mmCIF file of C-alpha atoms and ligand atoms in Angstrom:
data_model
loop_
_atom_site.group_PDB
_atom_site.id
_atom_site.type_symbol
_atom_site.label_atom_id
_atom_site.label_comp_id
_atom_site.label_asym_id
_atom_site.label_seq_id
_atom_site.Cartn_x
_atom_site.Cartn_y
_atom_site.Cartn_z
ATOM 1 C CA MET A 460 112.228 93.339 118.346
ATOM 2 C CA ASP A 461 108.773 91.993 119.284
ATOM 3 C CA LYS A 462 106.280 93.074 116.626
ATOM 4 C CA HIS A 463 103.917 94.488 119.101
ATOM 5 C CA SER A 464 106.595 96.573 120.848
ATOM 6 C CA LYS A 465 107.576 97.831 117.452
ATOM 7 C CA LEU A 466 104.031 98.874 116.716
ATOM 8 C CA ILE A 467 103.908 100.861 119.959
ATOM 9 C CA GLY A 468 107.365 102.259 119.810
ATOM 10 C CA LEU A 469 108.464 103.280 116.357
ATOM 11 C CA HIS A 470 105.736 105.495 115.030
ATOM 12 C CA ASP A 471 106.385 109.080 114.085
ATOM 13 C CA TYR A 472 103.635 110.826 112.228
ATOM 14 C CA SER A 473 105.096 114.137 111.160
ATOM 15 C CA ASP A 474 103.279 117.088 109.818
ATOM 16 C CA SER A 475 104.243 120.755 109.524
ATOM 17 C CA HIS A 476 102.503 124.002 110.283
ATOM 18 C CA GLY A 477 103.733 127.558 110.169
ATOM 19 C CA GLY A 478 107.316 126.437 109.614
ATOM 20 C CA TYR A 479 107.293 124.060 112.617
ATOM 21 C CA LYS A 480 107.418 120.286 112.311
ATOM 22 C CA ILE A 481 104.833 118.635 114.464
ATOM 23 C CA ARG A 482 105.736 115.167 115.455
ATOM 24 C CA THR A 483 102.946 112.970 116.972
ATOM 25 C CA ILE A 484 102.913 109.413 118.050
ATOM 26 C CA ASN A 485 99.376 108.886 116.628
ATOM 27 C CA PRO A 486 98.334 109.372 113.006
ATOM 28 C CA LYS A 487 95.800 112.001 112.062
ATOM 29 C CA ILE A 488 92.243 111.079 111.326
ATOM 30 C CA GLN A 489 92.184 111.878 107.627
ATOM 31 C CA SER A 490 88.823 111.956 105.736
ATOM 32 C CA GLY A 491 88.240 112.985 102.209
ATOM 33 C CA SER A 492 87.175 111.965 98.784
ATOM 34 C CA THR A 493 89.471 113.906 96.396
ATOM 35 C CA VAL A 494 93.194 113.127 96.383
ATOM 36 C CA LEU A 495 95.268 115.429 94.281
ATOM 37 C CA PHE A 496 97.734 114.173 91.695
ATOM 38 C CA GLU A 497 101.080 115.939 91.474
ATOM 39 C CA CYS A 498 100.760 116.390 87.719
ATOM 40 C CA TYR A 499 98.723 115.613 84.616
ATOM 41 C CA GLU A 500 100.929 112.658 83.749
ATOM 42 C CA ASP A 501 100.167 110.950 87.050
ATOM 43 C CA MET A 502 96.440 111.410 86.371
ATOM 44 C CA GLN A 503 96.928 109.836 82.941
ATOM 45 C CA LEU A 504 98.719 106.878 84.533
ATOM 46 C CA SER A 505 95.685 106.626 86.873
ATOM 47 C CA HIS A 506 93.333 106.553 83.918
ATOM 48 C CA GLN A 507 95.320 103.726 82.522
ATOM 49 C CA GLY A 508 95.213 101.836 85.822
ATOM 50 C CA GLN A 509 98.917 102.140 86.078
ATOM 51 C CA TYR A 510 99.318 104.557 88.984
ATOM 52 C CA SER A 511 100.290 102.853 92.235
ATOM 53 C CA GLY A 512 99.408 105.593 94.676
ATOM 54 C CA VAL A 513 96.111 106.420 96.387
ATOM 55 C CA THR A 514 93.784 108.127 93.926
ATOM 56 C CA TYR A 515 90.558 108.496 95.795
ATOM 57 C CA GLY A 516 89.078 108.345 99.281
ATOM 58 C CA THR A 517 87.371 105.059 98.838
ATOM 59 C CA GLY A 518 90.732 103.344 98.679
ATOM 60 C CA GLY A 519 91.537 104.529 102.210
ATOM 61 C CA LEU A 520 93.745 107.508 103.215
ATOM 62 C CA SER A 521 96.491 107.719 105.818
ATOM 63 C CA THR A 522 94.484 106.657 108.828
ATOM 64 C CA GLN A 523 93.226 103.416 107.190
ATOM 65 C CA LYS A 524 96.712 102.695 105.821
ATOM 66 C CA ALA A 525 98.271 103.173 109.353
ATOM 67 C CA PHE A 526 95.823 100.534 110.805
ATOM 68 C CA GLU A 527 96.290 98.194 107.823
ATOM 69 C CA LYS A 528 100.070 98.427 108.098
ATOM 70 C CA ALA A 529 99.946 97.568 111.826
ATOM 71 C CA MET A 530 97.752 94.617 111.227
ATOM 72 C CA CYS A 531 99.876 93.381 108.383
ATOM 73 C CA SER A 532 102.957 93.501 110.555
ATOM 74 C CA LEU A 533 101.285 91.669 113.481
ATOM 75 C CA GLU A 534 99.892 88.979 111.146
ATOM 76 C CA ASN A 535 103.131 88.582 109.213
ATOM 77 C CA GLY A 536 101.108 89.104 106.008
ATOM 78 C CA HIS A 537 101.819 90.634 102.640
ATOM 79 C CA SER A 538 98.854 93.042 102.583
ATOM 80 C CA SER A 539 95.923 93.912 104.968
ATOM 81 C CA HIS A 540 92.652 95.445 104.187
ATOM 82 C CA ALA A 541 90.236 97.127 106.544
ATOM 83 C CA PHE A 542 86.471 96.562 106.159
ATOM 84 C CA SER A 543 83.523 98.245 107.726
ATOM 85 C CA SER A 544 82.734 95.144 109.893
ATOM 86 C CA GLY A 545 83.997 91.650 110.546
ATOM 87 C CA ILE A 546 81.161 90.126 108.452
ATOM 88 C CA ASN A 547 82.026 92.455 105.614
ATOM 89 C CA ALA A 548 85.600 91.335 105.678
ATOM 90 C CA ILE A 549 84.425 87.739 105.493
ATOM 91 C CA ILE A 550 81.841 88.355 102.676
ATOM 92 C CA ASN A 551 84.366 90.238 100.603
ATOM 93 C CA THR A 552 86.928 87.450 100.972
ATOM 94 C CA LEU A 553 84.448 84.832 99.834
ATOM 95 C CA MET A 554 83.374 86.999 96.913
ATOM 96 C CA ALA A 555 86.887 87.881 95.813
ATOM 97 C CA PHE A 556 88.047 84.248 95.262
ATOM 98 C CA THR A 557 84.988 82.330 94.209
ATOM 99 C CA ARG A 558 83.116 82.052 90.944
ATOM 100 C CA SER A 559 80.186 80.009 89.544
ATOM 101 C CA GLY A 560 80.869 76.257 89.564
ATOM 102 C CA ASP A 561 83.244 76.396 92.532
ATOM 103 C CA GLU A 562 82.717 74.591 95.787
ATOM 104 C CA VAL A 563 83.595 76.000 99.217
ATOM 105 C CA LEU A 564 84.219 73.789 102.283
ATOM 106 C CA ILE A 565 83.193 75.540 105.400
ATOM 107 C CA VAL A 566 83.675 74.264 108.984
ATOM 108 C CA ASP A 567 80.507 73.629 110.999
ATOM 109 C CA ASN A 568 81.458 75.936 113.805
ATOM 110 C CA VAL A 569 81.841 79.141 111.739
ATOM 111 C CA TYR A 570 80.280 82.345 112.965
ATOM 112 C CA GLY A 571 76.538 82.082 112.097
ATOM 113 C CA PRO A 572 76.236 84.949 109.634
ATOM 114 C CA THR A 573 79.202 83.552 107.681
ATOM 115 C CA ALA A 574 77.290 80.272 107.192
ATOM 116 C CA ARG A 575 74.183 82.189 106.427
ATOM 117 C CA PHE A 576 75.853 84.310 103.737
ATOM 118 C CA CYS A 577 77.271 81.121 102.142
ATOM 119 C CA GLN A 578 73.915 79.342 102.126
ATOM 120 C CA LYS A 579 71.695 82.277 101.174
ATOM 121 C CA ILE A 580 73.878 84.296 98.808
ATOM 122 C CA LEU A 581 76.854 82.277 97.411
ATOM 123 C CA THR A 582 74.515 79.446 96.364
ATOM 124 C CA LYS A 583 72.600 81.914 94.219
ATOM 125 C CA TYR A 584 75.736 82.277 92.183
ATOM 126 C CA ASN A 585 76.060 78.507 91.667
ATOM 127 C CA ILE A 586 78.732 78.049 94.353
ATOM 128 C CA LYS A 587 78.306 74.823 96.182
ATOM 129 C CA ILE A 588 78.685 75.013 100.012
ATOM 130 C CA THR A 589 79.718 71.932 101.876
ATOM 131 C CA HIS A 590 79.880 71.904 105.632
ATOM 132 C CA ILE A 591 82.768 69.911 107.267
ATOM 133 C CA GLU A 592 83.434 68.854 110.820
ATOM 134 C CA SER A 593 84.519 71.566 113.259
ATOM 135 C CA SER A 594 87.425 69.557 114.464
ATOM 136 C CA ILE A 595 88.501 68.256 111.038
ATOM 137 C CA GLY A 596 92.098 67.266 110.215
ATOM 138 C CA ALA A 597 93.417 64.842 107.654
ATOM 139 C CA GLU A 598 89.886 63.532 106.997
ATOM 140 C CA ILE A 599 89.461 66.645 104.794
ATOM 141 C CA ASN A 600 91.046 64.508 102.022
ATOM 142 C CA GLU A 601 87.705 62.755 101.598
ATOM 143 C CA TYR A 602 86.051 66.016 100.546
ATOM 144 C CA ILE A 603 88.634 67.038 97.940
ATOM 145 C CA ASN A 604 87.504 67.294 94.266
ATOM 146 C CA ASP A 605 88.514 69.519 91.349
ATOM 147 C CA ASN A 606 85.895 72.111 92.078
ATOM 148 C CA ILE A 607 86.955 72.956 95.606
ATOM 149 C CA LYS A 608 88.236 76.495 95.550
ATOM 150 C CA MET A 609 88.389 77.460 99.130
ATOM 151 C CA ILE A 610 88.420 75.974 102.649
ATOM 152 C CA PHE A 611 86.935 78.304 105.241
ATOM 153 C CA LEU A 612 88.048 77.669 108.802
ATOM 154 C CA GLU A 613 87.451 79.171 112.222
ATOM 155 C CA SER A 614 89.633 78.237 115.287
ATOM 156 C CA PRO A 615 88.529 78.178 117.942
ATOM 157 C CA GLY A 616 84.874 78.500 116.928
ATOM 158 C CA SER A 617 83.455 81.455 118.776
ATOM 159 C CA ASN A 618 80.436 79.598 120.114
ATOM 160 C CA THR A 619 81.529 75.991 120.536
ATOM 161 C CA PHE A 620 85.363 76.396 120.596
ATOM 162 C CA GLU A 621 86.448 73.460 118.335
ATOM 163 C CA ILE A 622 89.825 73.730 116.722
ATOM 164 C CA GLN A 623 90.863 72.301 113.367
ATOM 165 C CA ASP A 624 94.120 70.539 112.644
ATOM 166 C CA LEU A 625 95.590 73.249 110.552
ATOM 167 C CA ASP A 626 98.769 71.422 109.586
ATOM 168 C CA ALA A 627 96.841 68.580 108.001
ATOM 169 C CA ILE A 628 94.421 70.972 106.261
ATOM 170 C CA VAL A 629 97.169 73.199 104.841
ATOM 171 C CA GLN A 630 99.064 70.116 103.558
ATOM 172 C CA THR A 631 95.966 68.928 101.632
ATOM 173 C CA ALA A 632 95.023 72.419 100.444
ATOM 174 C CA LYS A 633 98.532 73.130 99.066
ATOM 175 C CA LYS A 634 98.598 69.848 97.195
ATOM 176 C CA SER A 635 95.315 70.658 95.410
ATOM 177 C CA ASN A 636 95.890 74.406 95.038
ATOM 178 C CA ILE A 637 92.953 75.317 97.310
ATOM 179 C CA ILE A 638 92.830 78.640 99.133
ATOM 180 C CA THR A 639 92.702 78.440 102.938
ATOM 181 C CA VAL A 640 90.963 81.221 104.862
ATOM 182 C CA ILE A 641 90.576 81.393 108.633
ATOM 183 C CA ASP A 642 88.543 83.458 110.968
ATOM 184 C CA SER A 643 91.074 84.164 113.651
ATOM 185 C CA THR A 644 89.035 86.541 115.800
ATOM 186 C CA TRP A 645 89.099 84.560 119.012
ATOM 187 C CA ALA A 646 92.819 84.769 119.727
ATOM 188 C CA THR A 647 93.577 88.152 118.204
ATOM 189 C CA PRO A 648 96.827 88.602 116.149
ATOM 190 C CA LEU A 649 98.824 88.527 119.426
ATOM 191 C CA TYR A 650 98.093 84.888 120.289
ATOM 192 C CA PHE A 651 97.662 83.302 116.857
ATOM 193 C CA LYS A 652 99.618 83.609 113.621
ATOM 194 C CA PRO A 653 97.857 81.503 111.024
ATOM 195 C CA LEU A 654 99.859 82.750 108.019
ATOM 196 C CA GLY A 655 102.980 81.366 109.654
ATOM 197 C CA LEU A 656 101.297 77.911 109.461
ATOM 198 C CA GLY A 657 100.770 78.206 105.693
ATOM 199 C CA ILE A 658 97.135 79.480 105.777
ATOM 200 C CA ASP A 659 96.604 81.952 102.927
ATOM 201 C CA ILE A 660 94.237 84.507 104.468
ATOM 202 C CA SER A 661 93.483 85.499 108.029
ATOM 203 C CA ILE A 662 90.306 87.531 108.997
ATOM 204 C CA HIS A 663 89.694 89.393 112.172
ATOM 205 C CA SER A 664 86.558 90.999 113.495
ATOM 206 C CA ALA A 665 88.424 93.950 114.973
ATOM 207 C CA THR A 666 85.093 94.864 116.590
ATOM 208 C CA LYS A 667 86.056 92.406 119.359
ATOM 209 C CA TYR A 668 89.353 92.714 121.312
ATOM 210 C CA ILE A 669 91.172 94.916 118.895
ATOM 211 C CA CYS A 670 88.785 97.828 119.342
ATOM 212 C CA GLY A 671 87.858 96.558 122.735
ATOM 213 C CA TYR A 672 85.052 98.901 123.825
ATOM 214 C CA SER A 673 82.067 97.625 122.048
ATOM 215 C CA ASP A 674 81.764 100.998 120.262
ATOM 216 C CA VAL A 675 83.180 100.196 116.794
ATOM 217 C CA LEU A 676 82.437 97.720 114.030
ATOM 218 C CA LEU A 677 85.401 96.881 111.939
ATOM 219 C CA GLY A 678 87.004 93.929 110.095
ATOM 220 C CA CYS A 679 90.411 93.199 108.607
ATOM 221 C CA VAL A 680 91.611 90.721 106.055
ATOM 222 C CA THR A 681 95.319 89.875 105.819
ATOM 223 C CA VAL A 682 96.541 88.084 102.680
ATOM 224 C CA ASN A 683 99.789 86.274 101.962
ATOM 225 C CA LYS A 684 101.964 87.159 98.938
ATOM 226 C CA LYS A 685 100.451 84.516 96.630
ATOM 227 C CA HIS A 686 96.922 85.901 96.852
ATOM 228 C CA SER A 687 97.571 89.677 97.456
ATOM 229 C CA LYS A 688 97.353 90.784 93.824
ATOM 230 C CA GLU A 689 94.009 89.135 93.186
ATOM 231 C CA PHE A 690 92.531 90.475 96.428
ATOM 232 C CA ASP A 691 93.956 94.000 95.812
ATOM 233 C CA GLU A 692 92.311 93.976 92.432
ATOM 234 C CA TYR A 693 89.005 92.907 93.877
ATOM 235 C CA ARG A 694 89.148 95.499 96.582
ATOM 236 C CA ASN A 695 90.026 98.310 94.167
ATOM 237 C CA THR A 696 87.042 97.210 92.027
ATOM 238 C CA VAL A 697 84.439 97.070 94.825
ATOM 239 C CA GLU A 698 85.769 100.154 96.460
ATOM 240 C CA ASN A 699 84.483 99.091 99.841
ATOM 241 C CA TYR A 700 85.061 102.153 102.019
ATOM 242 C CA THR A 701 86.016 101.910 105.647
ATOM 243 C CA ASN A 702 85.696 104.874 107.956
ATOM 244 C CA ALA A 703 88.855 106.655 109.042
ATOM 245 C CA HIS A 704 87.765 107.276 112.583
ATOM 246 C CA ASP A 705 87.081 103.621 113.168
ATOM 247 C CA CYS A 706 90.533 102.722 111.838
ATOM 248 C CA TYR A 707 91.963 105.228 114.193
ATOM 249 C CA LEU A 708 90.213 103.610 117.156
ATOM 250 C CA ALA A 709 91.331 100.185 116.026
ATOM 251 C CA LEU A 710 94.929 101.299 115.855
ATOM 252 C CA ARG A 711 94.710 102.864 119.229
ATOM 253 C CA GLY A 712 93.153 99.570 120.548
ATOM 254 C CA LEU A 713 95.970 97.498 119.082
ATOM 255 C CA ARG A 714 98.504 99.497 121.115
ATOM 256 C CA SER A 715 96.871 98.445 124.453
ATOM 257 C CA LEU A 716 95.786 95.059 123.272
ATOM 258 C CA ARG A 717 98.512 93.043 125.028
ATOM 259 C CA ALA A 718 97.660 94.569 128.441
ATOM 260 C CA ARG A 719 93.822 94.178 128.032
ATOM 261 C CA LEU A 720 94.035 90.753 126.570
ATOM 262 C CA LYS A 721 96.134 89.549 129.456
ATOM 263 C CA ALA A 722 93.538 90.849 131.934
ATOM 264 C CA HIS A 723 90.643 89.236 130.002
ATOM 265 C CA GLU A 724 92.636 86.003 129.774
ATOM 266 C CA GLN A 725 93.511 85.853 133.474
ATOM 267 C CA SER A 726 90.047 86.640 134.730
ATOM 268 C CA ALA A 727 88.512 84.120 132.282
ATOM 269 C CA TYR A 728 90.870 81.396 133.497
ATOM 270 C CA GLU A 729 90.026 82.149 137.080
ATOM 271 C CA ILE A 730 86.272 82.061 136.467
ATOM 272 C CA ALA A 731 86.512 78.996 134.306
ATOM 273 C CA ARG A 732 88.466 77.141 137.047
ATOM 274 C CA TRP A 733 85.930 78.284 139.690
ATOM 275 C CA LEU A 734 83.099 76.980 137.441
ATOM 276 C CA GLU A 735 84.681 73.514 137.357
ATOM 277 C CA SER A 736 84.215 73.391 141.149
ATOM 278 C CA VAL A 737 80.526 74.254 140.977
ATOM 279 C CA GLU A 738 78.259 71.371 141.769
ATOM 280 C CA ILE A 739 75.672 72.021 139.057
ATOM 281 C CA VAL A 740 78.197 72.761 136.264
ATOM 282 C CA ASP A 741 79.009 69.871 133.956
ATOM 283 C CA THR A 742 81.666 70.779 131.244
ATOM 284 C CA VAL A 743 83.707 73.955 131.094
ATOM 285 C CA ILE A 744 84.489 74.447 127.424
ATOM 286 C CA HIS A 745 87.809 76.344 127.316
ATOM 287 C CA PRO A 746 90.548 75.504 124.783
ATOM 288 C CA GLY A 747 93.264 76.192 127.370
ATOM 289 C CA PHE A 748 91.976 73.360 129.600
ATOM 290 C CA GLU A 749 93.455 69.910 129.203
ATOM 291 C CA ALA A 750 89.931 68.424 129.073
ATOM 292 C CA HIS A 751 89.184 70.261 125.859
ATOM 293 C CA PRO A 752 89.022 67.763 122.981
ATOM 294 C CA GLN A 753 91.551 69.777 120.877
ATOM 295 C CA HIS A 754 93.707 71.091 123.709
ATOM 296 C CA HIS A 755 96.742 69.579 122.048
ATOM 297 C CA LEU A 756 96.043 71.634 118.936
ATOM 298 C CA TRP A 757 95.466 74.729 120.939
ATOM 299 C CA LYS A 758 98.906 74.313 122.524
ATOM 300 C CA ARG A 759 100.507 73.825 119.153
ATOM 301 C CA TYR A 760 98.998 76.883 117.495
ATOM 302 C CA PHE A 761 98.098 79.424 120.174
ATOM 303 C CA THR A 762 100.297 81.316 122.590
ATOM 304 C CA GLY A 763 97.498 82.433 124.901
ATOM 305 C CA ALA A 764 93.788 82.352 125.418
ATOM 306 C CA SER A 765 91.244 85.204 125.296
ATOM 307 C CA GLY A 766 88.346 85.748 127.600
ATOM 308 C CA LEU A 767 85.568 83.971 125.754
ATOM 309 C CA PHE A 768 84.517 80.413 126.752
ATOM 310 C CA ALA A 769 81.432 78.414 127.632
ATOM 311 C CA PHE A 770 80.035 75.852 130.035
ATOM 312 C CA THR A 771 77.149 73.468 130.367
ATOM 313 C CA PHE A 772 75.005 72.393 133.331
ATOM 314 C CA LYS A 773 74.816 68.735 134.501
ATOM 315 C CA GLU A 774 71.085 68.761 134.216
ATOM 316 C CA LYS A 775 69.399 69.595 130.907
ATOM 317 C CA TYR A 776 67.376 72.554 132.048
ATOM 318 C CA SER A 777 64.212 73.794 130.404
ATOM 319 C CA GLU A 778 64.059 77.056 128.636
ATOM 320 C CA GLN A 779 62.204 78.501 131.735
ATOM 321 C CA LYS A 780 65.043 77.404 134.027
ATOM 322 C CA ILE A 781 67.721 78.859 131.695
ATOM 323 C CA ALA A 782 65.653 82.020 131.604
ATOM 324 C CA ILE A 783 65.714 82.272 135.415
ATOM 325 C CA PHE A 784 69.428 81.852 135.394
ATOM 326 C CA MET A 785 70.100 84.396 132.698
ATOM 327 C CA ASN A 786 67.613 86.912 134.000
ATOM 328 C CA SER A 787 69.212 86.715 137.470
ATOM 329 C CA LEU A 788 72.595 87.868 136.210
ATOM 330 C CA GLU A 789 73.294 91.424 137.219
ATOM 331 C CA MET A 790 76.842 92.143 136.001
ATOM 332 C CA PHE A 791 76.733 90.007 132.886
ATOM 333 C CA GLY A 792 74.756 91.699 130.155
ATOM 334 C CA LEU A 793 72.697 89.680 127.732
ATOM 335 C CA GLY A 794 73.968 90.687 124.303
ATOM 336 C CA TYR A 795 75.809 89.613 121.200
ATOM 337 C CA SER A 796 79.421 90.292 120.405
ATOM 338 C CA TRP A 797 82.335 90.048 122.728
ATOM 339 C CA GLY A 798 85.916 91.260 123.412
ATOM 340 C CA GLY A 799 84.809 94.429 125.127
ATOM 341 C CA PHE A 800 85.162 95.748 128.682
ATOM 342 C CA LYS A 801 81.707 94.555 129.801
ATOM 343 C CA SER A 802 81.090 90.930 130.629
ATOM 344 C CA LEU A 803 78.263 89.344 128.560
ATOM 345 C CA ALA A 804 76.438 86.070 128.665
ATOM 346 C CA LYS A 805 74.588 84.103 125.914
ATOM 347 C CA ALA A 806 72.765 80.819 126.183
ATOM 348 C CA LYS A 807 71.962 78.637 123.111
ATOM 349 C CA GLN A 808 71.602 75.105 122.058
ATOM 350 C CA TYR A 809 73.614 73.941 119.034
ATOM 351 C CA LYS A 810 73.249 71.234 116.425
ATOM 352 C CA ARG A 811 75.883 69.922 114.044
ATOM 353 C CA ASN A 812 74.751 67.959 111.038
ATOM 354 C CA GLY A 813 71.360 67.566 112.672
ATOM 355 C CA GLU A 814 73.003 66.145 115.807
ATOM 356 C CA ASP A 815 72.900 67.692 119.228
ATOM 357 C CA VAL A 816 76.056 69.358 120.578
ATOM 358 C CA HIS A 817 76.654 68.538 124.315
ATOM 359 C CA GLN A 818 73.542 66.434 124.515
ATOM 360 C CA GLY A 819 71.311 69.331 123.377
ATOM 361 C CA LYS A 820 72.116 71.249 126.557
ATOM 362 C CA HIS A 821 72.321 75.044 126.475
ATOM 363 C CA LEU A 822 75.880 76.278 126.141
ATOM 364 C CA ILE A 823 76.338 79.231 128.351
ATOM 365 C CA ARG A 824 78.867 81.460 126.625
ATOM 366 C CA LEU A 825 80.650 84.009 128.768
ATOM 367 C CA ASN A 826 82.473 87.054 127.555
ATOM 368 C CA ILE A 827 84.752 87.957 130.537
ATOM 369 C CA GLY A 828 85.158 91.696 130.528
ATOM 370 C CA LEU A 829 87.318 93.891 132.655
ATOM 371 C CA GLU A 830 85.337 93.941 135.865
ATOM 372 C CA ASN A 831 86.690 92.689 139.210
ATOM 373 C CA THR A 832 86.881 88.847 138.824
ATOM 374 C CA GLN A 833 85.479 88.133 142.290
ATOM 375 C CA ASP A 834 82.450 90.303 141.554
ATOM 376 C CA LEU A 835 81.713 88.271 138.416
ATOM 377 C CA ILE A 836 82.006 85.001 140.296
ATOM 378 C CA GLU A 837 79.544 86.303 142.967
ATOM 379 C CA ASP A 838 77.176 87.255 140.196
ATOM 380 C CA LEU A 839 77.293 83.791 138.706
ATOM 381 C CA ARG A 840 76.980 82.232 142.175
ATOM 382 C CA GLY A 841 73.870 84.289 142.837
ATOM 383 C CA SER A 842 72.273 83.133 139.646
ATOM 384 C CA PHE A 843 73.208 79.530 140.194
ATOM 385 C CA SER A 844 71.463 79.611 143.537
ATOM 386 C CA LYS A 845 68.214 80.541 141.754
ATOM 387 C CA LEU A 846 68.325 77.125 139.904
ATOM 388 C CA ASN A 847 67.979 75.085 143.093
HETATM 389 C C1 LIG P 1160 81.645 88.982 115.721
HETATM 390 C C2 LIG P 1160 82.278 88.050 114.750
HETATM 391 C C3 LIG P 1160 82.416 88.274 113.413
HETATM 392 C C4 LIG P 1160 81.698 89.474 112.797
HETATM 393 O O1 LIG P 1160 82.215 90.599 113.145
HETATM 394 P P1 LIG P 1160 81.377 92.024 113.078
HETATM 395 O O2 LIG P 1160 82.415 93.060 113.151
HETATM 396 O O3 LIG P 1160 80.543 91.973 114.271
HETATM 397 O O4 LIG P 1160 80.633 91.986 111.800
HETATM 398 C C5 LIG P 1160 83.092 87.304 112.645
HETATM 399 N N1 LIG P 1160 83.611 86.268 113.203
HETATM 400 C C6 LIG P 1160 83.585 86.011 114.494
HETATM 401 C C7 LIG P 1160 84.211 84.768 115.002
HETATM 402 C C8 LIG P 1160 82.900 86.872 115.357
HETATM 403 O O5 LIG P 1160 82.780 86.594 116.624
#
């Protein structure tokens, strides 16, 4: 059975009250600090670190476990761990596997705060951070040395949409016993299964499509068998608590994810195709388009596209002109994050290795929400007209 169908169909969270069994299709939202042991002997096992059950609220109770189990199944992982935000999931993964003297290779298109954490914090602990090309493949061999502990990837990058050649990277990493981690947020666990490609760890900002309503911050790390024990130990040590209600909302979001994602995907394709026909638009940067430089990789690894993409204008507009365009948008909100019901726009210029991306033009990133597609097109058309 399809894993997502299974997630929707086979849950039975039973409870009993007054002699009646209550069967619900949703888990309860369980909060608490104390968890009771059955007996003194179990408590002694816990003191010795040999008790395998849940011993305290910080480890997550039944709601957190229900979400983690669902993510683990969709990701084909060995264990999944919820964190209080996507960036927290990323930070904890970096902390769990690195130590002083290590070097981490990090792709140039990673989520900004990921790069910032590496540069500002990991370097304080004598961990060397080396940036590598966003579309890197076999050339990664040139970077390999004995100190490299981890390769941190993101495909497609959530601002500039490059995709790495994961087969080539996994092959190199496995030879040198390097841990591979990927931020998989863009495609959700429905359209992308990195662990199946041999990547060790997959991270999602569930804040985006999984929760889907821009009202929750949540992250999730899914680990393969090889690295599960080490990550479990780290997590049990830092006791990073994640709120039960947020996990409940994320699990609820997962159940409707396929339907929502399809709507985001279709609307985004329609708008992206329309943009290609607009006179003042130059490049539409969408991994699902043949013109995308890594479209061949996208076809190899992804089974669908989400609703986040970007475009550039033919002309390199001034900040003032971009401001006119952005401020004229009525349906697209100007705000960070994505994956929610409301359409959002962001305009930014990017540099890689000191070099301009797309000739230094602003990348207009669109998060296509769940509004009527035609209304969104009219909104963009209206703002384009202000540029003439
Ligand atoms: C938003 C985002 C994150 C961080 O998620 P938060 O839950 O907002 O902390 C990480 N990676 C990518 C690609 C993102 O877009």
